[in-house]
Structures are given as structure tokens and as C-alpha cells.
CSV table of C-alpha atoms in Angstrom, one decimal:
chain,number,residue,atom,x,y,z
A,1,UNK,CA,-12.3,55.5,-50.9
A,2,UNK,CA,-13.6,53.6,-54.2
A,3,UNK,CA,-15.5,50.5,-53.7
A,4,UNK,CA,-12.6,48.5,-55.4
A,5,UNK,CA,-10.4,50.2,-51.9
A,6,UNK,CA,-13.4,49.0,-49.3
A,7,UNK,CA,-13.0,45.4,-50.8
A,8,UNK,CA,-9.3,44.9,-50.4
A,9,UNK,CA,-9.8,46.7,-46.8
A,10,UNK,CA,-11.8,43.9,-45.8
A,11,UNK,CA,-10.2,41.4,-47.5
A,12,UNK,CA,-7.2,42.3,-45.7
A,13,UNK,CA,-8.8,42.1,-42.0
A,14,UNK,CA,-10.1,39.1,-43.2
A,15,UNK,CA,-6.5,37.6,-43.8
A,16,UNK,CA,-7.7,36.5,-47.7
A,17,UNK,CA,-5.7,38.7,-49.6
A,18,UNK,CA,-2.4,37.0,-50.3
A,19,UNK,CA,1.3,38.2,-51.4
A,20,UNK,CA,0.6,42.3,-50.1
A,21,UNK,CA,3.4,41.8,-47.0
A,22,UNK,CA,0.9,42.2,-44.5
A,23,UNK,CA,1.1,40.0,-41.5
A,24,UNK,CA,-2.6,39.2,-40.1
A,25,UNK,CA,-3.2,37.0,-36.9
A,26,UNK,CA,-5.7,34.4,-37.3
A,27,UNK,CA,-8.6,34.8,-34.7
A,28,UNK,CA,-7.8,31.5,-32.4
A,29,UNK,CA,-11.3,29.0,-32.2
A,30,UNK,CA,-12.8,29.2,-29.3
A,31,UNK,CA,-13.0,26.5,-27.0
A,32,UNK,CA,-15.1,24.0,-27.2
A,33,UNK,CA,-18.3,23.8,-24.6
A,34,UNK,CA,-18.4,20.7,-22.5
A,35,UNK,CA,-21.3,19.2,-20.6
A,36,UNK,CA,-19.2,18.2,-17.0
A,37,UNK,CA,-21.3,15.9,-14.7
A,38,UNK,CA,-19.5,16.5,-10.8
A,39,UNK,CA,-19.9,13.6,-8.5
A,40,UNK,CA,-18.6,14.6,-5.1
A,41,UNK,CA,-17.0,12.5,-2.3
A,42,UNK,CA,-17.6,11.1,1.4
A,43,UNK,CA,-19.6,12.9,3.1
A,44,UNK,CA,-20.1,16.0,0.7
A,45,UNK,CA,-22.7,17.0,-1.6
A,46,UNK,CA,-23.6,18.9,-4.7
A,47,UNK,CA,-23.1,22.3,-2.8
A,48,UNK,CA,-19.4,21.6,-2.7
A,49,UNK,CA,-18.9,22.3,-6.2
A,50,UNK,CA,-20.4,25.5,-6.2
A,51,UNK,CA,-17.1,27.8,-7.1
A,52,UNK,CA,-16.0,25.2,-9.7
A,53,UNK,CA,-19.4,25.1,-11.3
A,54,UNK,CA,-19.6,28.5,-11.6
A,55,UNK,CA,-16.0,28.9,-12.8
A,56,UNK,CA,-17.1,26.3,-15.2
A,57,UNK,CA,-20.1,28.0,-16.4
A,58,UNK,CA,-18.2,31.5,-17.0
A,59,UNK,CA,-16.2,29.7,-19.8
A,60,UNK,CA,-19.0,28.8,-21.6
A,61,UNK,CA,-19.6,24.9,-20.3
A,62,UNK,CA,-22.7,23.0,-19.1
A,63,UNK,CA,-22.3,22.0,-15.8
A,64,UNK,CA,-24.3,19.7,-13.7
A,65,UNK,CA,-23.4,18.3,-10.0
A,66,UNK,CA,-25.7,16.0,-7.9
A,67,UNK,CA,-26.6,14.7,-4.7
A,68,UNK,CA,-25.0,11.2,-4.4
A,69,UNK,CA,-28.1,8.8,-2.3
A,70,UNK,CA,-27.1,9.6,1.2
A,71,UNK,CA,-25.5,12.5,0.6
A,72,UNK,CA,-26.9,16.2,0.7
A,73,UNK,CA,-30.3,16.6,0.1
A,74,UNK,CA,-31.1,13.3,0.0
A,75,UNK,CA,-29.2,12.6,3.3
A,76,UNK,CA,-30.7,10.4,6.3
A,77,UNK,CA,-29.7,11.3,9.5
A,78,UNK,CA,-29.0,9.2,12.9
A,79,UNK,CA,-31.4,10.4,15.6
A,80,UNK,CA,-28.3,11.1,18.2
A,81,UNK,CA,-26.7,13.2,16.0
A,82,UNK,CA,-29.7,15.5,15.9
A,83,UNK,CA,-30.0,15.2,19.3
A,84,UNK,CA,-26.0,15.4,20.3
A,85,UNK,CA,-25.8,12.6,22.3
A,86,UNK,CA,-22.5,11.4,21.8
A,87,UNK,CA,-22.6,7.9,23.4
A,88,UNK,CA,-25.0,6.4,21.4
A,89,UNK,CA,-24.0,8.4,18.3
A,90,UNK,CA,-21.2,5.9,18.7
A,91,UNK,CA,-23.6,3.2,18.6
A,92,UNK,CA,-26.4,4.3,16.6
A,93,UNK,CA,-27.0,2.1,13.2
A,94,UNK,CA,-27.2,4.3,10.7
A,95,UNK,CA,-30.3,5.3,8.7
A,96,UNK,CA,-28.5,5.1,5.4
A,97,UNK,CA,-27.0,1.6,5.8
A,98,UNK,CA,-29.3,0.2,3.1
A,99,UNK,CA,-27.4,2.8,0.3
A,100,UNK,CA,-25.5,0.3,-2.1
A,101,UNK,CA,-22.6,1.3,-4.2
A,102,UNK,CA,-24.8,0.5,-7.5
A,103,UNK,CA,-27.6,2.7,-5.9
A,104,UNK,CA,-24.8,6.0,-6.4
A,105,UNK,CA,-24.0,4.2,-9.7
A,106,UNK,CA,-27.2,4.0,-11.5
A,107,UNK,CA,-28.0,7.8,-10.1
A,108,UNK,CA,-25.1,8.5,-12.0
A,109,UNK,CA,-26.1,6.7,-14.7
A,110,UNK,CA,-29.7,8.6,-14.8
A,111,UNK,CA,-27.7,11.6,-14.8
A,112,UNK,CA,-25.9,11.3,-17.7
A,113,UNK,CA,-28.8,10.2,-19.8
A,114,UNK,CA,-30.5,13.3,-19.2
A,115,UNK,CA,-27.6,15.1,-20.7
A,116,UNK,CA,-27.2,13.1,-24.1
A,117,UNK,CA,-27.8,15.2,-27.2
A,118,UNK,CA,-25.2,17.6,-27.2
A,119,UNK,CA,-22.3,18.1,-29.7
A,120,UNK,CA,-20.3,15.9,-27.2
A,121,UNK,CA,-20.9,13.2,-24.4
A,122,UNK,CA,-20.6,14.2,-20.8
A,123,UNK,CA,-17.2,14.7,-18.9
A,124,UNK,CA,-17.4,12.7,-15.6
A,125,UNK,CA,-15.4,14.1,-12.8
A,126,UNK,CA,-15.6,12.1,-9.5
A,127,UNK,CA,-13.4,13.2,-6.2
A,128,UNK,CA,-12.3,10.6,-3.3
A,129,UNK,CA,-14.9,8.3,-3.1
A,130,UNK,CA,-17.0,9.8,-5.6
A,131,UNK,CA,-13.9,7.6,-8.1
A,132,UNK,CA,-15.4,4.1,-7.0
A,133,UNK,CA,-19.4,5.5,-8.0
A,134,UNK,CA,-18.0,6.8,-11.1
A,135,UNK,CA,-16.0,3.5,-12.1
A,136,UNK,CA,-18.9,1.7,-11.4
A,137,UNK,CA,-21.3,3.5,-13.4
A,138,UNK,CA,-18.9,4.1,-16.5
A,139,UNK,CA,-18.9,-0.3,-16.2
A,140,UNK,CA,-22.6,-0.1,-16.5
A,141,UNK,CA,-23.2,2.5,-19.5
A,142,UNK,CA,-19.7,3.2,-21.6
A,143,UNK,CA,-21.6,4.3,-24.4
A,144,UNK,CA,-22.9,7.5,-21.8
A,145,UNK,CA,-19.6,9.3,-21.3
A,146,UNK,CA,-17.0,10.9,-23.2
A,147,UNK,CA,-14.1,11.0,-20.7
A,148,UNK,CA,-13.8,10.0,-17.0
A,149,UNK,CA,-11.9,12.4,-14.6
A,150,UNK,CA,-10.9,11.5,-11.2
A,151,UNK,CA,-9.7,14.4,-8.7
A,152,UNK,CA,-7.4,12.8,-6.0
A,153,UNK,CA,-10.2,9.8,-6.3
A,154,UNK,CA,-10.1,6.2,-5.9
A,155,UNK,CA,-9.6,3.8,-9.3
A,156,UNK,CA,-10.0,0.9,-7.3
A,157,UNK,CA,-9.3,-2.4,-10.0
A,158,UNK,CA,-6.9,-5.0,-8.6
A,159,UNK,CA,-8.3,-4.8,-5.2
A,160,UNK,CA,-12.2,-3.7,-6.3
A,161,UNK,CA,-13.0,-1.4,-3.5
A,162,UNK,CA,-12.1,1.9,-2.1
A,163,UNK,CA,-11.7,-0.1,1.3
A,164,UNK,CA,-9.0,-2.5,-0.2
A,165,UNK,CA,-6.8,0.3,-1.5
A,166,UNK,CA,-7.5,2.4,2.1
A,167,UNK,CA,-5.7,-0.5,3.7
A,168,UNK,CA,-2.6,-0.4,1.9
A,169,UNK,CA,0.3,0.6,3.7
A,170,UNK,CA,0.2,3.8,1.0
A,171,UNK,CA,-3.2,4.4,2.2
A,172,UNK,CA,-2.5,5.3,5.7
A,173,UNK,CA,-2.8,8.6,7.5
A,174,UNK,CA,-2.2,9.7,10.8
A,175,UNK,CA,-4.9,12.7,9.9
A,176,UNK,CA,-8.1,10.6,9.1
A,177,UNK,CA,-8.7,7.5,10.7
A,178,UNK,CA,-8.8,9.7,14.1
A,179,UNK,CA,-11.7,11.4,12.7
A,180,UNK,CA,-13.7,7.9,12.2
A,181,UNK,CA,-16.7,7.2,15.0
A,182,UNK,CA,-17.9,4.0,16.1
A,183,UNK,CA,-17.7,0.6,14.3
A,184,UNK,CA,-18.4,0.9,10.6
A,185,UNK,CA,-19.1,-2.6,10.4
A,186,UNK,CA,-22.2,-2.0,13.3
A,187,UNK,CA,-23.1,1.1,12.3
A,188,UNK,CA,-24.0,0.6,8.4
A,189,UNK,CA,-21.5,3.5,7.5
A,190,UNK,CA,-17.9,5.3,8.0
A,191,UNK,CA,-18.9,8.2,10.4
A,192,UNK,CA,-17.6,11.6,11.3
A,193,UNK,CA,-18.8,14.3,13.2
A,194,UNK,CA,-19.0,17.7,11.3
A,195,UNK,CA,-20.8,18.8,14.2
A,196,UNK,CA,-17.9,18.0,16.8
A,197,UNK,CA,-16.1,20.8,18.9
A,198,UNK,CA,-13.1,22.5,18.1
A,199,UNK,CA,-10.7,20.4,18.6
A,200,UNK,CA,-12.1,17.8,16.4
A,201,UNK,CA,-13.2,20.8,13.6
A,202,UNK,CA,-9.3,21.3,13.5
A,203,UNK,CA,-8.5,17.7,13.1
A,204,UNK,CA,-10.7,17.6,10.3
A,205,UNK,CA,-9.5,20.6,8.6
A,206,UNK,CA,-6.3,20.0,9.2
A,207,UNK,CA,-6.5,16.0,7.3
A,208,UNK,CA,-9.0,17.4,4.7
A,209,UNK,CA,-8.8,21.3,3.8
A,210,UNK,CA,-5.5,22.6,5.5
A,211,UNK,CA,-4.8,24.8,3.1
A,212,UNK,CA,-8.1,27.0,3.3
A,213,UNK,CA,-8.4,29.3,6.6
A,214,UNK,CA,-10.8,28.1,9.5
A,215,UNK,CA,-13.2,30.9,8.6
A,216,UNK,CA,-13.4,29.6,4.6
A,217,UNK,CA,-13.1,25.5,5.8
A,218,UNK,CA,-16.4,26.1,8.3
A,219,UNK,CA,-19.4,26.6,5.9
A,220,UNK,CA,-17.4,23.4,4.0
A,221,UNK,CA,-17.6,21.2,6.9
A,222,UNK,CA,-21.0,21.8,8.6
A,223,UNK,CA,-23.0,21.1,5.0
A,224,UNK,CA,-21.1,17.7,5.5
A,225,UNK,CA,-23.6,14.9,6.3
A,226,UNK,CA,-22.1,12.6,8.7
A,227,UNK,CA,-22.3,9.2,7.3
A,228,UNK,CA,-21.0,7.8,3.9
A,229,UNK,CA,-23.0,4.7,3.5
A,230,UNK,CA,-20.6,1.6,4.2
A,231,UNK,CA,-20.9,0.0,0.6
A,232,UNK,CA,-19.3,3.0,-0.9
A,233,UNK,CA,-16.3,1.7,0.8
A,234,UNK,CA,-16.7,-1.7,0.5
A,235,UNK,CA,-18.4,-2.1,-2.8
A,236,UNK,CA,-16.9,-3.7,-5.5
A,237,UNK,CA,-16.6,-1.8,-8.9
A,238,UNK,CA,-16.3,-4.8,-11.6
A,239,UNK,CA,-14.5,-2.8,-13.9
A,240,UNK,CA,-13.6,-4.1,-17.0
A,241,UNK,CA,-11.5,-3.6,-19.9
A,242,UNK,CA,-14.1,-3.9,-22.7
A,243,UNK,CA,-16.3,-1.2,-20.7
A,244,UNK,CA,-14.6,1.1,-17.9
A,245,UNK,CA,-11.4,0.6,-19.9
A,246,UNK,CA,-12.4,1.9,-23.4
A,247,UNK,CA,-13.1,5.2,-21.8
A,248,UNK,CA,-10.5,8.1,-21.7
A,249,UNK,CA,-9.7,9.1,-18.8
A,250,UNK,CA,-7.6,11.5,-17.1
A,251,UNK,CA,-6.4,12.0,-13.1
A,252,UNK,CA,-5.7,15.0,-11.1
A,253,UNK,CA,-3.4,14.6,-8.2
A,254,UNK,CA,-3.1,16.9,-5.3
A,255,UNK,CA,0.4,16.9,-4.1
A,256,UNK,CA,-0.7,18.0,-0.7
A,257,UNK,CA,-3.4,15.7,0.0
A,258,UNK,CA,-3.0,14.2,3.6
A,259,UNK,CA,-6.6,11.8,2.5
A,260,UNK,CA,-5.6,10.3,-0.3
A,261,UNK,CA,-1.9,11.1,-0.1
A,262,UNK,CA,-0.2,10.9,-3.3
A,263,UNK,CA,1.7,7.5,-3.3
A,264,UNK,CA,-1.7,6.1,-3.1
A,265,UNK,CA,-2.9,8.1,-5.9
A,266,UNK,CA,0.2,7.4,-8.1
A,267,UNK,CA,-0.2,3.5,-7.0
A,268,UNK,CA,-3.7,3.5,-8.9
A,269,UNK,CA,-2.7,5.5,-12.0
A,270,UNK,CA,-0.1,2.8,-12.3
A,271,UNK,CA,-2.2,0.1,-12.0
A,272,UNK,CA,-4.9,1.4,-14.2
A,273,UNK,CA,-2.4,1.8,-17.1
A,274,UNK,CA,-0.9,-1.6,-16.5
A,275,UNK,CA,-4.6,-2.8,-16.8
A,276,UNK,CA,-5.2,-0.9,-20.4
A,277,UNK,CA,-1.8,0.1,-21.4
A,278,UNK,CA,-3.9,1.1,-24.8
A,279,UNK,CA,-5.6,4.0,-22.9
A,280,UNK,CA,-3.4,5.5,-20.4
A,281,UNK,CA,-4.1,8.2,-17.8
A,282,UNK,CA,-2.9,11.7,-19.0
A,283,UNK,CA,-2.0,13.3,-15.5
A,284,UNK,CA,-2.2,17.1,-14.1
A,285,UNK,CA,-0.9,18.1,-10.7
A,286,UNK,CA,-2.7,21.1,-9.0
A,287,UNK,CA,-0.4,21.6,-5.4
A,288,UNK,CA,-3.3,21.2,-3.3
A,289,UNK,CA,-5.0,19.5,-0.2
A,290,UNK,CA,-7.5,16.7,-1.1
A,291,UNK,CA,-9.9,19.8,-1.4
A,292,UNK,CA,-9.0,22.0,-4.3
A,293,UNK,CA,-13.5,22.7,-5.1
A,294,UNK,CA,-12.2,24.5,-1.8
A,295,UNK,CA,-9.0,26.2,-2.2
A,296,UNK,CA,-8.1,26.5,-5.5
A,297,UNK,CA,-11.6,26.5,-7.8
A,298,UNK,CA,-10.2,28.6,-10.7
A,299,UNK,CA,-7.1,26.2,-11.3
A,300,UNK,CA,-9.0,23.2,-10.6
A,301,UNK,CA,-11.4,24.2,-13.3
A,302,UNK,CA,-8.7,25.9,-15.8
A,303,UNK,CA,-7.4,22.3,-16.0
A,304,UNK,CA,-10.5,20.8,-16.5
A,305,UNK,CA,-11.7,23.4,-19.3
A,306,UNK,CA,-8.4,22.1,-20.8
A,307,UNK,CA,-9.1,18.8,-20.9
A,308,UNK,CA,-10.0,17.4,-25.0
């Protein structure tokens, strides 16, 4: 083969050399990498995204989950539930009651300005509770975030607070509020019991993760801490239009969730599009309990890596 031959051989797999009748399929781009900050729910922690992070990671993003205050590692626990004394575990005021909604905010906020630089600003994903932190922090720094993802997660605007939308007649379930101990209002915090017996293990499976097996669900539930610190609930977000609403934003439902069932879901999506009909929702479903991190990690993070 002449030189002039090796030329229009590689012009060829190259796809440059027009009008020969050779059909050549363009190499597709690959994806773009993403930085995705993962803000978890009640009573979870960072550890909860493990399978999603790492699906995450395998398809070439940055991904970054933390300890909300209260939560995981930085977790306070009541005395009697280290002790297993049940009556006053009831009773107890709760170490973390001092944990304010814009203390979980401004943790997020730190977050993301850690992870400025890149090609792209930050995805934020928030689950359940972890929508009211994220709403709140994406009011206090906009300019930090590049889209706003909430996972079967509260968008709590007309009413402010995760608590408002949980009393809605949409909002209740016959599978949590069993599962609640004591007097939030007393104790400083909405308790549960990871460490209760069987009985109550299944209750809590069966409202939160009942479509993962009892063998999968346990090492879920006892790295649960057991109290969410009441302003999460309560808290109001302050969302605005000219911050939280310039932001785009998409949901993910789970069509299976018995915690945040989906006509509560569906009520919020509506209401946050009413709110900035300029920047609506877009909307996946995955068929899930309100724990996909748990059941299904891969889809959960196939539609996240497909998120622009």
C-alpha cells in the first residue's frame, strides 16, 4: 500500500472523505461528567447513598454525599435509647433539638462551595426531607447550583414546611405515623426506633423499603439515627421566585411510595409549576418504594446520569 492508499484509509475511518459511498457511524460524545451533591432524608445519612454513588462514579461523575447536622456521623443520641429503656425513650428531650432547618441549609451551602470550579455547577439531589434543606439552601445561594433534584422529596412553597404538606389529607399514611414515638413537640424531634423489635422492624420496612427483602432492608435501618431534629419539619423554607425559582429543577416520583405517596408528590410538582410556570419540573417515574438508594440504585442513577 502507497502512502497516497494509507491516507485515504484513514481518511475514511475518520468519516472525512466525502462522495466514495461509504457509510461511516459517527463516534457518539460521551457524556458529560457532573459533580452531584446527595442530601439524604429523616433519619438517614451519607452511608445510604453508597450504591448510587458508586453507580454514579462508574459513569464517570463526581459524586459527593454528606452528613446532614443530626444525622450520621454527626448524630446526638438520647441517653435511653442507648440504654433501651423504653418509657422514658418516650419522654426523653432529644439531644438534637437545638438543629435548625438553616443549620442543614448552610451545611449544604458549604458543600457546594467546595465544589465550584468545575466545567459545570453542582447537581443537588435531596430525598424526603432532605427536599425542604435543599429548598432552603438553593434560596440562600442560587448562584451555587446548576439544577435541583428532588427524589420522592418535599417542595414545600404554599404551605413553607414539610410539616404543613404532611398534614394534608394527601399526606396521610396508615404505614408511618405508627412508627412515630412520643411527643415531637416535647421531645425536640420526630422519633423512631430503628432499634425496636420485630414487629416494629417490619412496620418500618413495610412503610419505607417494602420492596427490598428483610435481609437487604436491615443494615438500611439500624445505620438510621433515631431522631430528625423537629425544625426540619417545621421549618420554613422562604422560597422565592427570584432565587429557588430561577433554578432548574427536576422531580423523581416513586409510584410505590407508601411515605410520600404519590398524590402528595404530584400535589407539589403542581404547585411549584403554578409558582414559576417559566421553569417547570421535568418529571421521571422509577416504580419504586420511597427508597430506590435501596432497591433500585442502578435505575435511580441511570436517570440521574441523564439528566442535562
Amino acid at each position: 500500500m502507497n502512502r497516497r492508499d494509507v491516507m485515504k484509509t484513514a481518511l475514511l475511518g475518520a468519516g472525512l472523505l466525502p462522495g466514495v459511498g461509504l457509510a461511516v457511524t459517527p463516534v457518539k460524545a460521551p457524556r458529560k461528567a457532573r459533580t452531584f451533591l446527595l442530601i439524604h432524608g429523616a433519619w438517614h445519612n451519607a452511608l445510604h447513598w453508597t450504591r448510587v454513588s458508586e453507580a454514579l462514579s462508574a459513569k464517570g461523575h463526581q459524586v459527593v454525599a454528606i452528613d446532614l447536622p443530626g444525622h450520621g456521623l454527626n448524630a446526638r443520641f438520647p441517653t435511653s435509647y442507648l440504654t433501651g429503656d423504653m418509657a422514658r425513650f418516650k419522654e426523653e428531650r432529644s439531644p438534637q433539638a437545638d438543629v435548625t432547618l438553616d443549620d442543614c441549609a448552610d451545611a449544604v451551602v458549604a458543600a457546594l462551595e467546595k465544589l465550584q470550579g468545575g466545567p459545570s455547577k453542582p447537581v443537588l439531589v435531596g430525598h424526603s426531607a432532605g427536599g425542604t434543606v435543599i429548598t432552603r439552601a438553593a434560596e440562600k445561594a442560587p448562584n451555587l447550583i446548576g439544577r435541583l433534584v428532588y427524589l420522592s422529596a418535599f417542595v414545600p412553597l404554599r404551605l413553607q414546611s414539610a410539616s404543613g404538606y404532611g398534614a394534608l389529607p394527601e399526606g396521610r399514611t396508615p404505614y408511618s405515623e405508627a412508627l412515630f414515638i412520643g411527643d415531637a413537640a416535647k421531645l425536640g424531634a420526630v422519633r423512631i426506633n430503628p432499634r425496636g423489635d420485630a414487629a416494629y422492624r417490619e412496620a418500618l420496612r413495610a412503610g419505607f423499603y417494602h420492596d427490598v427483602d428483610e435481609a437487604a432492608f436491615l443494615p438500611f435501618a439500624l445505620t438510621l439515627t433515631p431522631d430528625i431534629p423537629l425544625s426540619l419539619w417545621t421549618g420554613k423554607v422562604g422560597a422565592t421566585k427570584e432565587r429557588w425559582g430561577r433554578i432548574p429543577r427536576s422531580y423523581l416520583r416513586c409510584a410505590q411510595d407508601r411515605a410520600l405517596v404519590p398524590a402528595l408528590q404530584d400535589l407539589m410538582i403542581r404547585e411549584a409549576d403554578a409558582f414559576t410556570p417559566g421553569n417547570a419540573f421535568t418529571v421521571d417515574t422509577l416504580d419504586t418504594s420511597h427508597s430506590p438508594f435501596a432497591s433500585q440504585p442502578q435505575k435511580l442513577a441511570a436517570l440521574l446520569d441523564g439528566l442535562r
